[in-house]
Coordinates of C-alpha atoms and ligand atoms in Angstrom, one line a residue:
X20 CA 5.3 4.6 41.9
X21 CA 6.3 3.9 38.3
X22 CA 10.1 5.4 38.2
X23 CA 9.9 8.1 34.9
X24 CA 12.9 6.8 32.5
X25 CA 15.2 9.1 30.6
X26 CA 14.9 8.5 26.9
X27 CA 18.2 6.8 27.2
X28 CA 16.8 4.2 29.6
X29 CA 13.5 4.1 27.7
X30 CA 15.2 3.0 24.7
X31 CA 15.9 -0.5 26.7
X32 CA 13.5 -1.3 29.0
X33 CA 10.2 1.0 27.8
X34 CA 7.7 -1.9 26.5
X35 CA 8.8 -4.5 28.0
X36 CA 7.2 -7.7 29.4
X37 CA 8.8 -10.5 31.5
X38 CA 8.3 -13.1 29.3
X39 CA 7.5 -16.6 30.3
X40 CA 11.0 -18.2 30.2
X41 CA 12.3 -15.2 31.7
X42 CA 14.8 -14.8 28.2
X43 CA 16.3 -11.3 28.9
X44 CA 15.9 -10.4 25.4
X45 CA 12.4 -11.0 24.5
X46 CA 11.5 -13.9 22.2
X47 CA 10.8 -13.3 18.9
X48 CA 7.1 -14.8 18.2
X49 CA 7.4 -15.7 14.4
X50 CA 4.0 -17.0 14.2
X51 CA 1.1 -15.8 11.4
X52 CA -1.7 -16.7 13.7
X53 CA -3.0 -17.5 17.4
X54 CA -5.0 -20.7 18.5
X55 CA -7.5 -20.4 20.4
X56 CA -8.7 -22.8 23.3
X57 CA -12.5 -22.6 21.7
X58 CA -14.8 -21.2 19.0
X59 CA -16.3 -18.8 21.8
X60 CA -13.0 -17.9 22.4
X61 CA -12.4 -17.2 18.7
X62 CA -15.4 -15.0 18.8
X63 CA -15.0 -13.1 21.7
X64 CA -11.6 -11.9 20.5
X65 CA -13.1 -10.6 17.2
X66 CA -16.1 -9.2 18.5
X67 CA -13.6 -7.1 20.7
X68 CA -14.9 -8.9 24.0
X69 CA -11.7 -10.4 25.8
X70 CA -8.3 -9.7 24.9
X71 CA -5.7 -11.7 22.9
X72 CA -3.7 -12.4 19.3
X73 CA -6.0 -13.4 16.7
X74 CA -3.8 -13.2 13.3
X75 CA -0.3 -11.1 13.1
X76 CA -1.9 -8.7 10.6
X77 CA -4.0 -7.6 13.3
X78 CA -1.1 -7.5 16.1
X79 CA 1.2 -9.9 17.2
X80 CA 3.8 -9.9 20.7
X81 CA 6.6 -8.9 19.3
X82 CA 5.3 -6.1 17.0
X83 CA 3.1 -4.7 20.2
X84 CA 6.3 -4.4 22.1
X85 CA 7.8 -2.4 19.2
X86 CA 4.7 -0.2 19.0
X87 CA 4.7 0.1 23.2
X88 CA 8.5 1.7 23.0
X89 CA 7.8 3.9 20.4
X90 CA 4.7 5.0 21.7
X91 CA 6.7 5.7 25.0
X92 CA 9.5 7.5 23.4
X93 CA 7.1 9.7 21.2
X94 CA 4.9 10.5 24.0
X95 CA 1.6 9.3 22.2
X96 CA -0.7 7.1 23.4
X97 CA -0.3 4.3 21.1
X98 CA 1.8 3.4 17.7
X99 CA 1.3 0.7 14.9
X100 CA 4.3 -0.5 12.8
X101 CA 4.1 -0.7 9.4
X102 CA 5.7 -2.3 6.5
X103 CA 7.9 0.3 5.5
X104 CA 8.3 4.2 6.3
X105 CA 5.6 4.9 3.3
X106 CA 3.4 2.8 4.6
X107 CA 3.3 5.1 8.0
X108 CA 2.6 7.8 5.5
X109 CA 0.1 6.7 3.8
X110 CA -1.8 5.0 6.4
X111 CA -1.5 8.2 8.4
X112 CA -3.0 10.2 5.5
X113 CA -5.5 7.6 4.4
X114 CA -7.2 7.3 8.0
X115 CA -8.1 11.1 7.8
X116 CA -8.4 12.3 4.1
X117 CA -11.4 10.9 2.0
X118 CA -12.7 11.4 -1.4
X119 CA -12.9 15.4 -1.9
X120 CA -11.0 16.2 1.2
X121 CA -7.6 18.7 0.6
X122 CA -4.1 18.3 2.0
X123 CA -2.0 20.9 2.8
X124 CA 1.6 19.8 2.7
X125 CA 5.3 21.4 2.8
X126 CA 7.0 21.7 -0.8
X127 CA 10.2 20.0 -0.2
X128 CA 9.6 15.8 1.0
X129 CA 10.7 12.5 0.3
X130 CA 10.8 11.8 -3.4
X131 CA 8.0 9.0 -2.5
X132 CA 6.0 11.0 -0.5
X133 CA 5.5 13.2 -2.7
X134 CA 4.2 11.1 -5.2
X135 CA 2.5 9.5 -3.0
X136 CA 0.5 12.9 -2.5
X137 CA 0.7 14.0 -6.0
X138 CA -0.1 10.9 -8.1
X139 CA -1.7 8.3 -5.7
X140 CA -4.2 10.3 -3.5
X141 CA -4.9 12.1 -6.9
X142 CA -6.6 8.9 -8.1
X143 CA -9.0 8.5 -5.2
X144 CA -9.7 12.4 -5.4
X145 CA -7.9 13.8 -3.4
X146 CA -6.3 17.5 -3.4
X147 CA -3.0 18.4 -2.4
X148 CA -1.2 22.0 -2.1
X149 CA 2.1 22.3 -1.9
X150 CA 4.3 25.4 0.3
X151 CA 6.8 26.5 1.7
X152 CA 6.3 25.8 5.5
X153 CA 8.7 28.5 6.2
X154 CA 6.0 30.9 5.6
X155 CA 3.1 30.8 8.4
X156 CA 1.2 33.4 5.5
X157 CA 1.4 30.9 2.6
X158 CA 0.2 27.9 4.6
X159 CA -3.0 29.7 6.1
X160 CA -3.1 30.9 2.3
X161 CA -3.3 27.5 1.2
X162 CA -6.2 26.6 3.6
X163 CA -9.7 25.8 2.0
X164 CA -12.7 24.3 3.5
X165 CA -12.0 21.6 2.5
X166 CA -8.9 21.0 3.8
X167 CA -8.1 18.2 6.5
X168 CA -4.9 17.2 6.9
X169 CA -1.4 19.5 7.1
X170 CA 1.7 17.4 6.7
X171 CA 5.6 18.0 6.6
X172 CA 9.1 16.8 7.5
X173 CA 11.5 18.7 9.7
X174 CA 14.1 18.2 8.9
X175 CA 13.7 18.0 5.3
X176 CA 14.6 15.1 3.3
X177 CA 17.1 16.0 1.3
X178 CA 18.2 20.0 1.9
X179 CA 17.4 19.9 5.9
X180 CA 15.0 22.8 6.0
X181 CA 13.7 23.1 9.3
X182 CA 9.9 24.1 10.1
X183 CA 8.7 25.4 13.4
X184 CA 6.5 22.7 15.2
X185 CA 4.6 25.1 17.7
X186 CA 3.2 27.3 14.4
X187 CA 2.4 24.3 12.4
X188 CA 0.3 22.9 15.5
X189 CA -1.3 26.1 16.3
X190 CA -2.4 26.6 12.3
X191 CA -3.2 22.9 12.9
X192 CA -5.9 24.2 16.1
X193 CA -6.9 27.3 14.7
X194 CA -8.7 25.5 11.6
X195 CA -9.1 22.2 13.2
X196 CA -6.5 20.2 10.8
X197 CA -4.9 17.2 11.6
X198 CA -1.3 17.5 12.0
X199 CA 0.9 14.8 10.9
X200 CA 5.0 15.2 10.9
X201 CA 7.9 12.8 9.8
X202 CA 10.3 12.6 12.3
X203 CA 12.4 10.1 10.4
X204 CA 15.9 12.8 10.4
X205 CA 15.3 13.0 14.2
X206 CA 13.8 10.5 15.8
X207 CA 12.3 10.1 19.5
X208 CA 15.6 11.3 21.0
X209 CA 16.2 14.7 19.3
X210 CA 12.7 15.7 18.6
X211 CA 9.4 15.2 20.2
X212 CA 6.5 16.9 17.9
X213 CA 3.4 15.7 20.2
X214 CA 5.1 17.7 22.8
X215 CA 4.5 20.3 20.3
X216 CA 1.0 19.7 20.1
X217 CA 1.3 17.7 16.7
X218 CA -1.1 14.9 16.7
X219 CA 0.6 12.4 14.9
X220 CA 4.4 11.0 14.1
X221 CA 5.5 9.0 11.7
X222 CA 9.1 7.9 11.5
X223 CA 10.6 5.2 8.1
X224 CA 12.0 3.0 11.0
X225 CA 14.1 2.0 8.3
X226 CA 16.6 4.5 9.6
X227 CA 18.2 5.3 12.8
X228 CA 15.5 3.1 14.8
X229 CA 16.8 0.5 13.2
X230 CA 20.3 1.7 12.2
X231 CA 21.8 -1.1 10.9
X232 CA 20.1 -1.2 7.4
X233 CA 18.4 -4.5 6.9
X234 CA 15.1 -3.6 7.6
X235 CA 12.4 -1.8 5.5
X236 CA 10.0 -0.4 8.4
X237 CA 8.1 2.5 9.5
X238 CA 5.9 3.6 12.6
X239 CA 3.0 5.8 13.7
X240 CA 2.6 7.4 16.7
X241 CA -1.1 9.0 17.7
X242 CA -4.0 8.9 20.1
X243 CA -6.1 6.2 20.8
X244 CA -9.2 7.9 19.0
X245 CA -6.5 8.2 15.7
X246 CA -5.3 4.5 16.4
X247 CA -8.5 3.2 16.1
X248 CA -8.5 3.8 12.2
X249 CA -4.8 3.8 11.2
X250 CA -4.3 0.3 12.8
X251 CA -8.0 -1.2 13.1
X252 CA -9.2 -0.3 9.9
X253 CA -6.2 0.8 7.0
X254 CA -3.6 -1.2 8.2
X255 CA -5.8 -4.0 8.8
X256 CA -7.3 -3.1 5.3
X257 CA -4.3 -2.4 3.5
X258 CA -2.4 -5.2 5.1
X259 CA 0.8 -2.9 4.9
X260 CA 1.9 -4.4 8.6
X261 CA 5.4 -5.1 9.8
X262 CA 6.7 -8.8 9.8
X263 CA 7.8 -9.6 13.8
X264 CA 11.1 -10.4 12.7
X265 CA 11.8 -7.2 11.3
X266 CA 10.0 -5.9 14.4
X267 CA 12.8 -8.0 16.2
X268 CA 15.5 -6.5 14.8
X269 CA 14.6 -3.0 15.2
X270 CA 14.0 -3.8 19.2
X271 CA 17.5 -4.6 18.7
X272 CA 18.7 -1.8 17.0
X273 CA 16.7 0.0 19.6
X274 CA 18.6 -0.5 22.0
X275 CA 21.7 1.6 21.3
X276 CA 19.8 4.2 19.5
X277 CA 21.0 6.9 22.3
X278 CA 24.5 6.2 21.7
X279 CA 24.7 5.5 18.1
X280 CA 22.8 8.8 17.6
X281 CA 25.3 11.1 19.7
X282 CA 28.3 9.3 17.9
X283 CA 26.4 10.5 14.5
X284 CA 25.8 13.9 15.6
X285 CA 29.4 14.6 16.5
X286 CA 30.6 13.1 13.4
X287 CA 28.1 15.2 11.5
X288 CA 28.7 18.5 13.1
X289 CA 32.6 17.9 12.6
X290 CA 32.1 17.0 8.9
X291 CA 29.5 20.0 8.7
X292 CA 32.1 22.8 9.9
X293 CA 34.9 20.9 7.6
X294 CA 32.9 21.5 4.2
X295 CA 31.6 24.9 5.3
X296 CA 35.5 25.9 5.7
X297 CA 36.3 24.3 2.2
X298 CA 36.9 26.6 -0.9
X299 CA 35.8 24.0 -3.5
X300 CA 32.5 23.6 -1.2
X301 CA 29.6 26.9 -2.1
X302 CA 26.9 26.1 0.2
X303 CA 26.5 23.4 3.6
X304 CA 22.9 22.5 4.7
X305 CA 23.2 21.4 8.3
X306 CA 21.5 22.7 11.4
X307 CA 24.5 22.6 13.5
X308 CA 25.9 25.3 11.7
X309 CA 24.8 29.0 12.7
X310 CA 24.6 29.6 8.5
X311 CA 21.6 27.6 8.7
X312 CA 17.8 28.4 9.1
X313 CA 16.8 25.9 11.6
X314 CA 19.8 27.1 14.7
X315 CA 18.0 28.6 16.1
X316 CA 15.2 25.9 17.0
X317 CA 18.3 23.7 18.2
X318 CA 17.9 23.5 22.2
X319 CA 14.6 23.8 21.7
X320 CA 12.3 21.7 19.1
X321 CA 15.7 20.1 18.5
X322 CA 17.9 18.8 21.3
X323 CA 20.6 17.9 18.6
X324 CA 20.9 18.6 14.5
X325 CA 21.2 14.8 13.5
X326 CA 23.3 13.2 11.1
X327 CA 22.5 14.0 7.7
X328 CA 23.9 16.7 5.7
X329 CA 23.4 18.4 2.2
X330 CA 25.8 20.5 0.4
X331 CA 26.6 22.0 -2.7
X332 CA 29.6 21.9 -4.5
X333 CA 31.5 25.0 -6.5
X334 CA 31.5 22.7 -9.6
X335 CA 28.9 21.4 -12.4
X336 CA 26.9 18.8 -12.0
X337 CA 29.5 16.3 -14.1
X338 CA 32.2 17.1 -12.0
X339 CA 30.0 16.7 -8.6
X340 CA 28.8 13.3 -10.1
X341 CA 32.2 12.4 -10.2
X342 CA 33.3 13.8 -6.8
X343 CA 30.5 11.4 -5.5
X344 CA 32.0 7.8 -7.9
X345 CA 35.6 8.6 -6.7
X346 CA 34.9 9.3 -2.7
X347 CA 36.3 6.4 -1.3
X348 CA 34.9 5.1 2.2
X349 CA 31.4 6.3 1.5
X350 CA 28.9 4.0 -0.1
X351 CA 27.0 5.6 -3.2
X352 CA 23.3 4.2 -1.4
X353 CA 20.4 5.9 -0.8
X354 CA 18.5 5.6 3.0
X355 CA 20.2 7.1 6.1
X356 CA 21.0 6.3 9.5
X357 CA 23.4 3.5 9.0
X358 CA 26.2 2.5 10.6
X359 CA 28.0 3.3 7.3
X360 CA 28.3 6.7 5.7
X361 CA 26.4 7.0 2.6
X362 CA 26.3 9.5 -0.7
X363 CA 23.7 10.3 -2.7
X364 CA 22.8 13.2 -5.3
X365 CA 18.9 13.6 -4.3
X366 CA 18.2 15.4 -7.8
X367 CA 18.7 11.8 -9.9
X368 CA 17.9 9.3 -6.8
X369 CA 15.5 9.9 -3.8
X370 CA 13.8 13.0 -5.4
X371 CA 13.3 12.2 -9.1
X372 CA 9.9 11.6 -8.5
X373 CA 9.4 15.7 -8.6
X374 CA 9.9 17.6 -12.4
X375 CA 12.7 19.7 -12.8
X376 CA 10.2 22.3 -12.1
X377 CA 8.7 20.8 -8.9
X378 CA 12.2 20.2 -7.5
X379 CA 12.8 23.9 -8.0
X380 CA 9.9 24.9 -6.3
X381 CA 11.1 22.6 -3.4
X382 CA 14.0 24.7 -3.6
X383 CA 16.2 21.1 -4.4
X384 CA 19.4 21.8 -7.0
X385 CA 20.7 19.4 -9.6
X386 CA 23.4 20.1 -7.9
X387 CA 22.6 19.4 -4.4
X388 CA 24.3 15.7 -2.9
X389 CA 23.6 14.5 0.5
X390 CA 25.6 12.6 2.8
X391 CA 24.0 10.3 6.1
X392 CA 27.2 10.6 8.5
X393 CA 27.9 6.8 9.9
X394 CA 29.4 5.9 13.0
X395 CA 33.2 5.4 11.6
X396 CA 35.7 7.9 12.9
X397 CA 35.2 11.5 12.1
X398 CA 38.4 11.6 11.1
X399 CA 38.5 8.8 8.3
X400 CA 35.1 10.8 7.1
X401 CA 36.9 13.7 6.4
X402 CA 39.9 12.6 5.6
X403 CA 38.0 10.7 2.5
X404 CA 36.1 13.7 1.6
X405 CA 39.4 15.6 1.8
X406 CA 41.0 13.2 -1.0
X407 CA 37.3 13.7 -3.3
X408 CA 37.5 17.3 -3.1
X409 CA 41.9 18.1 -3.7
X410 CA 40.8 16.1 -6.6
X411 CA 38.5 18.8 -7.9
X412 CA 40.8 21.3 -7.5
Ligands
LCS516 N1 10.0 9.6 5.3 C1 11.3 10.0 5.1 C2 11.7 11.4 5.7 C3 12.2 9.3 4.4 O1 13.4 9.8 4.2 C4 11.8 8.1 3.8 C5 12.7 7.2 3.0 C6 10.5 7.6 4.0 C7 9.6 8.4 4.7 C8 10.0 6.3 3.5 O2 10.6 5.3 4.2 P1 10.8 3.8 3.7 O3 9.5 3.4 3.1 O4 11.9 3.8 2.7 O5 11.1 3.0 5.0 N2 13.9 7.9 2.6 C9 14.8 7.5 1.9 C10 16.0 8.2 1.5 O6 16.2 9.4 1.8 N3 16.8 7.5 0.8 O7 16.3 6.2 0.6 C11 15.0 6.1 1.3

């Protein structure tokens, strides 16, 4: 019998093959295309008949491993990897939304996906509403016939709102929606939506898969059935696929994902209770803290509250600007899930594809700055954002 891994053990072994030389890491295969021994050959692998590589767009060894351990550590029963985190998106949304169709989507996303929604799909006709996903009422409200597809991040990118994955899959059931959910603040090891009953996940693997920041990547997770078109047909179509080097690295990173994500939740959930304590310091956006909506779900939907934090601070915008160019030991960088810690001020960077009016909606301030905790010591992390704030007062 097959011995059922803990995620922690999954992250190292789930996916893979003995290779042929028996390398303990697995080799990377840096090759666009596959020879076959014959024509018939050729054939038999594009008509679907025998198995094997044909041309990396359409899969390749190394990627398939990739895809294999997510699949594993998402519980679905297959995943593609993409080009980038917005190619996930879109190739999730493109394989079930056509010409006419509606999507119903949570208010507050990633600046991109957002646009994504609102400009891109737009041009090929199709609707999107945007709600609060806080409110079970207003996203039944925003139900039409029409409707297909029911999307959103929890956490949210950038003020780390936190949505309830058993409601959104049962509104999902009750009007026969596909569910799709960005897992990208959580990943595999803190959050599990198809356990929820959300059918599929999409993760920028840009982030903490990856976690060392070189790599622009993303990933889907889904059934089979849902597989089928995402991979066989849009990604194949689109062409947005990973390159198997990048698919490389993030096995790499892979492989301390358990550890590197515990180190960032403890330095989050430190830095979390420091600002919340602070005077110069009005509001802290982590769901660690019992202040925050989404506590309650920890244990739960979440096992942990990640590493990424929003606050706000009891300043004007000029002054928190300048909090942000004088912090020494962060990097001003936008992403997440680096080794290093990073600032950003969501308003001006990630999220300036909304209008002032949109990004009020989404209930994100101009004052509002964001911070991915790295691995450093928590210490140092404070002690830097100590030094930015006894400036401001
Ligand atoms: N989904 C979420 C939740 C994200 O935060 C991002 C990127 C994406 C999808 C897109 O992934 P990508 O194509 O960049 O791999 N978020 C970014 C952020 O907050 N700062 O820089 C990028």
């Amino acid at each position: 019998m097959q011995q059922k891994w803990q995620p922690a053990t999954q992250v190292i072994h789930a996916g893979h093959e003995r290779n042929e030389a028996g390398a303990l890491v697995s080799p990377l295969c840096q090759s666009a295309t596959f020879v076959f021994d014959n024509a018939e050959q050729g054939g038999a692998r594009f008509a679907g008949a025998e198995p094997g590589y044909i041309y990396t767009r359409l899969g390749n060894p190394t990627t398939a491993e990739l895809e294999r351990k997510l699949a594993a550590l998402e519980g679905s029963e297959a995943a593609a990897a993409t080009a980038s985190g917005m190619a996930a998106v879109s190739a999730a949304l493109l394989a079930n939304l056509s010409h006419g169709d509606h999507l119903v989507a949570s208010n507050a996303v990633y600046g991109c996906t957002f646009s994504l929604m609102s400009s891109q799909l737009a041009k090929f006709g199709i609707q999107v509403t945007l709600v609060n996903f806080s409110d079970s009422a207003a996203i039944e409200y925003a139900i039409k016939p029409n409707t297909k597809v029911i999307f959103c991040e929890t956490p949210v990118n950038p003020h780390l709102d936190i949505y309830d994955l058993d409601m959104i899959a049962a509104i999902a059931n009750k009007y026969s929606l596909t569910s799709v959910v960005d897992n990208t603040f959580m990943t595999p090891l803190l959050q599990q939506p198809i356990k929820h009953g959300i059918d599929i996940v999409i993760h920028s693997a840009t982030k903490y898969l990856n976690g060392h920041g070189d790599v622009i990547a993303g990933i889907v997770c889904a059934s089979n059935q849902q597989m089928e078109v995402i991979k066989y047909e849009v990604l194949k179509d689109v062409g947005a696929v990973i390159s198997p080097h990048d698919a490389w690295l993030i096995l790499r990173g892979l492989k301390t994902l358990d550890v590197r994500l515990e180190r960032h939740c403890d330095n989050a959930q430190k830095v979390a209770e420091y600002l919340e304590q602070h005077s110069k310091v009005s509001k802290v956006y982590y769901p660690g803290l019992k202040s925050h909506n989404g506590f309650k779900l920890l244990g739960s939907q979440m096992r942990r509250a990640g590493g990424v934090i929003a606050f706000e601070l009891d300043a004007t915008l000029e002054e928190s600007i300048n909090f942000i160019n004088q912090l020494s030991l962060f990097s001003i960088a936008v992403s997440l899930g680096d080794a290093e810690s990073l600032i950003q001020h969501p308003a001006s960077m990630t999220h300036s594809p909304y209008s002032d009016e949109e990004r009020t909606q989404a209930g994100i301030s101009d004052s509002l700055l964001r911070i991915s905790v790295g691995l450093e010591s928590a210490e140092d992390i404070i002690q830097a954002l100590n030094l930015g704030l006894d400036r401001l007062t």
